[in-house]
Short mmCIF file of C-alpha atoms in Angstrom, two decimals:
data_model
loop_
_atom_site.label_atom_id
_atom_site.label_comp_id
_atom_site.label_asym_id
_atom_site.label_seq_id
_atom_site.Cartn_x
_atom_site.Cartn_y
_atom_site.Cartn_z
CA LEU A 1 20.58 80.95 18.74
CA SER A 2 17.56 80.12 21.00
CA GLN A 3 17.82 77.03 20.45
CA VAL A 4 21.52 76.11 20.29
CA SER A 5 21.34 72.16 20.72
CA ASN A 6 19.21 72.56 17.60
CA LEU A 7 21.95 74.40 15.98
CA LEU A 8 24.75 72.50 17.36
CA GLU A 9 23.21 68.82 15.37
CA LEU A 10 22.59 71.25 12.44
CA GLU A 11 26.93 72.42 12.51
CA LYS A 12 27.54 68.36 13.56
CA LYS A 13 25.61 67.58 11.18
CA ILE A 14 27.46 69.67 8.45
CA SER A 15 30.67 69.15 10.31
CA PRO A 16 31.58 65.88 11.50
CA ILE A 17 34.84 66.18 11.94
CA LEU A 18 34.29 69.12 14.70
CA ARG A 19 35.43 67.91 18.43
CA SER A 20 33.11 68.19 21.61
CA ASP A 21 35.74 70.87 23.05
CA GLU A 22 34.93 72.84 19.39
CA ILE A 23 31.06 72.37 19.38
CA THR A 24 31.46 74.09 23.33
CA LYS A 25 33.44 76.79 21.66
CA ILE A 26 30.64 77.56 19.07
CA GLN A 27 27.52 77.14 21.52
CA ILE A 28 29.90 80.23 24.15
CA ALA A 29 30.52 82.18 21.21
CA ALA A 30 26.70 81.86 19.68
CA GLU A 31 25.79 82.63 23.52
CA ARG A 32 27.81 85.10 23.54
CA LEU A 33 26.95 86.53 20.09
CA LYS A 34 23.11 86.13 20.81
CA LEU A 35 23.59 88.60 24.64
CA GLU A 36 24.96 91.45 22.61
CA THR A 37 23.26 91.80 20.12
CA GLU A 38 19.96 91.96 22.24
CA LYS A 39 21.29 94.41 24.12
CA ARG A 40 21.25 96.55 21.02
CA GLY A 41 17.65 95.96 20.77
CA ILE A 42 17.87 93.95 17.53
CA LYS A 43 15.96 90.53 17.79
CA VAL A 44 17.51 86.87 16.64
CA ILE A 45 16.18 84.35 14.39
CA ASP A 46 17.33 81.24 13.78
CA PHE A 47 16.80 79.02 11.16
CA PHE A 48 14.77 76.63 13.84
CA HIS A 49 12.29 79.43 15.26
CA PRO A 50 9.14 79.64 14.45
CA LEU A 51 8.43 82.58 12.60
CA TYR A 52 11.60 82.00 9.96
CA PRO A 53 10.05 82.69 6.42
CA GLY A 54 9.41 78.62 4.81
CA LEU A 55 10.09 80.04 1.60
CA LEU A 56 13.10 81.18 2.38
CA LYS A 57 13.75 77.67 4.11
CA GLU A 58 13.82 76.22 0.31
CA ILE A 59 16.98 78.27 -1.84
CA ASP A 60 20.36 77.20 -1.44
CA LYS A 61 22.65 78.05 1.71
CA PRO A 62 19.39 79.67 3.33
CA PRO A 63 20.67 82.32 6.06
CA ILE A 64 20.81 80.56 9.64
CA LEU A 65 20.15 83.57 11.86
CA LEU A 66 18.51 86.44 10.95
CA PHE A 67 18.98 90.05 12.62
CA CYS A 68 15.96 91.83 12.70
CA LYS A 69 14.67 95.63 13.99
CA GLY A 70 10.56 96.18 13.88
CA ASN A 71 8.01 94.15 13.98
CA ILE A 72 9.01 90.56 13.21
CA ASP A 73 5.60 88.98 12.83
CA LEU A 74 5.48 90.38 9.48
CA LEU A 75 7.89 86.95 8.49
CA GLN A 76 4.92 85.21 8.43
CA ASN A 77 3.45 87.46 5.78
CA GLU A 78 2.36 86.76 2.17
CA LEU A 79 5.04 89.07 -0.02
CA VAL A 80 6.04 90.43 -2.82
CA SER A 81 9.23 90.87 -3.61
CA VAL A 82 9.74 94.79 -6.03
CA VAL A 83 13.37 95.23 -6.68
CA GLY A 84 14.92 97.48 -9.84
CA THR A 85 17.51 100.28 -10.31
CA ARG A 86 18.23 103.20 -8.44
CA LYS A 87 18.20 105.97 -10.24
CA PRO A 88 14.31 105.15 -12.01
CA THR A 89 12.38 107.40 -14.62
CA PRO A 90 9.34 109.46 -13.50
CA ILE A 91 6.93 107.09 -14.97
CA ALA A 92 8.99 103.84 -13.25
CA ASN A 93 9.14 106.18 -9.85
CA LEU A 94 5.15 106.11 -10.20
CA ALA A 95 4.99 102.85 -11.40
CA THR A 96 5.89 101.74 -8.46
CA SER A 97 4.19 104.09 -5.98
CA LEU A 98 1.27 102.54 -6.91
CA LEU A 99 2.12 99.15 -6.69
CA PRO A 100 2.14 98.66 -3.13
CA GLU A 101 -1.62 99.73 -2.87
CA MET A 102 -2.55 97.46 -5.72
CA LEU A 103 -1.06 94.64 -4.55
CA ALA A 104 -2.18 94.54 -1.12
CA LYS A 105 -6.06 95.23 -2.48
CA SER A 106 -6.12 92.57 -4.74
CA SER A 107 -4.12 89.96 -2.36
CA ASN A 108 -3.35 91.17 0.81
CA LEU A 109 0.48 90.96 0.26
CA GLY A 110 2.84 92.54 1.63
CA ILE A 111 6.11 93.29 0.23
CA VAL A 112 10.15 92.91 0.38
CA SER A 113 13.00 95.10 -0.84
CA GLY A 114 16.43 96.41 -0.52
CA VAL A 115 17.41 99.21 1.58
CA ALA A 116 18.53 101.37 -1.54
CA THR A 117 17.46 104.76 -3.24
CA GLY A 118 15.14 104.24 -6.46
CA ILE A 119 12.54 101.80 -7.31
CA ASP A 120 13.42 99.92 -3.51
CA ARG A 121 12.40 103.32 -2.00
CA ALA A 122 9.93 104.31 -3.73
CA ALA A 123 7.85 101.05 -3.19
CA MET A 124 8.72 100.84 0.92
CA LEU A 125 7.32 104.09 0.95
CA ALA A 126 4.54 104.18 -0.83
CA ALA A 127 3.93 100.24 0.87
CA LEU A 128 4.36 102.34 4.27
CA ASP A 129 1.68 105.49 3.60
CA ALA A 130 -0.44 102.53 2.84
CA ASN A 131 0.09 100.93 5.84
CA ILE A 132 1.12 97.92 4.05
CA PRO A 133 3.65 94.77 5.59
CA THR A 134 6.66 96.14 4.17
CA ILE A 135 10.35 94.79 4.82
CA GLY A 136 13.27 96.00 4.08
CA VAL A 137 16.62 93.27 3.27
CA MET A 138 20.48 95.28 4.49
CA GLY A 139 23.14 93.95 3.10
CA THR A 140 25.34 95.22 5.97
CA GLY A 141 24.92 94.84 10.22
CA MET A 142 22.39 96.91 11.61
CA GLU A 143 24.48 99.00 12.55
CA LYS A 144 25.44 100.59 9.10
CA GLU A 145 22.40 102.31 7.40
CA TYR A 146 22.97 102.23 4.16
CA PRO A 147 22.38 104.75 2.29
CA TYR A 148 22.85 107.29 4.69
CA GLN A 149 20.17 109.21 2.27
CA ASN A 150 18.37 106.64 3.41
CA LYS A 151 17.84 107.68 6.97
CA ASP A 152 14.52 108.35 6.77
CA LEU A 153 13.23 105.15 5.40
CA TYR A 154 15.36 103.06 8.49
CA SER A 155 13.57 105.12 10.92
CA LEU A 156 10.09 104.42 9.53
CA LEU A 157 11.32 100.65 9.16
CA LYS A 158 12.14 100.64 12.72
CA ASN A 159 9.39 102.34 14.21
CA SER A 160 6.30 100.96 11.72
CA PRO A 161 4.40 98.47 13.10
CA ASN A 162 4.24 97.34 9.01
CA GLY A 163 7.80 97.72 9.31
CA LEU A 164 10.38 95.55 9.12
CA LEU A 165 14.62 95.51 8.74
CA ILE A 166 16.29 92.10 8.36
CA THR A 167 20.26 91.27 7.49
CA GLU A 168 21.94 88.44 8.32
CA MET A 169 25.22 90.52 8.59
CA ARG A 170 26.62 90.32 12.34
CA ILE A 171 27.47 93.43 13.76
CA GLY A 172 30.66 94.77 13.04
CA GLU A 173 31.00 92.09 9.65
CA VAL A 174 33.42 93.07 7.10
CA ILE A 175 31.42 94.30 3.97
CA GLY A 176 32.13 93.89 -0.20
CA LYS A 177 30.44 93.99 -3.56
CA TRP A 178 29.80 90.54 -2.10
CA SER A 179 28.00 91.48 0.57
CA PHE A 180 24.39 92.88 -1.52
CA PRO A 181 24.08 89.67 -3.93
CA ARG A 182 23.76 87.69 -0.56
CA ARG A 183 21.50 90.81 0.00
CA ASN A 184 19.83 90.04 -3.23
CA ARG A 185 18.82 85.89 -2.77
CA ILE A 186 17.47 86.52 0.50
CA ILE A 187 14.88 89.53 -1.49
CA SER A 188 13.60 86.57 -3.48
CA GLY A 189 13.78 84.12 -1.73
CA MET A 190 10.99 85.64 0.55
CA ALA A 191 8.54 85.41 -2.30
CA LYS A 192 6.33 83.52 -4.55
CA LEU A 193 6.81 86.52 -6.71
CA LEU A 194 9.77 88.80 -7.62
CA ILE A 195 8.47 92.07 -9.79
CA LEU A 196 11.59 94.08 -11.62
CA MET A 197 10.17 97.61 -11.88
CA GLU A 198 12.65 99.02 -14.96
CA ALA A 199 16.23 97.90 -14.72
CA PRO A 200 19.44 98.64 -17.39
CA LEU A 201 19.70 96.22 -19.58
CA LYS A 202 22.75 94.17 -18.19
#
C-alpha cells in the first residue's frame, strides 16, 4: 500500500487480463483500506516495504500485506518459531518458560508464535518477561483478539517495546478453520528454526 505502483505492477504480472479501469478500482480500494486501517492505529507493511521479513518472501503464497500493532522494527529480528499444544503437561510448560532466555543467551534470537493458549502463551510471556523480541501471529483480523483469555497477552504484545502483533487478515474479514493453517505458514515462514515443544501424536 505504501508503494501502490509496485503492487499494481505485481497485479499486472499475476493477472494480465485486468483492464485499466479495474486496476484503478484496485488502487482506490487499496488507498481506502490503508486509511481506514491506519485510523485504528494499525500499521500496514506491504510485500515491498523494507521491513517486510525476507524469509517470509520465500514461502509459497506469502502474504501481500501484514497488519501490525506494536514495534514493527522487530520484523527484522532473527527469530525462532515456537509452537505446541494448547494443553501442555507441567514439564512442557516449564521447558517452554525457560526456552526464550536460553535462546537469547546463546544467539540473541527473538521468538514468533501464535497467540493461542498453552505453549504459545507460555513462550511469549516468558520472552516478554525476559525483554526478548516477541512476535505474535494472529489467525483473525486485528479487532478480534482470540482466544479471549489471552487479553493480557495481547495487551503486552501491543504495548511492550519488545512486542508485536501481526496478521494478514483485514479488519472484518470472515474467519474459519482455514484461517489458522494460513496463520501457521506465517509463523513457520518467519524463522529458519521451528521448535515444537509438545503436541499430540496426530
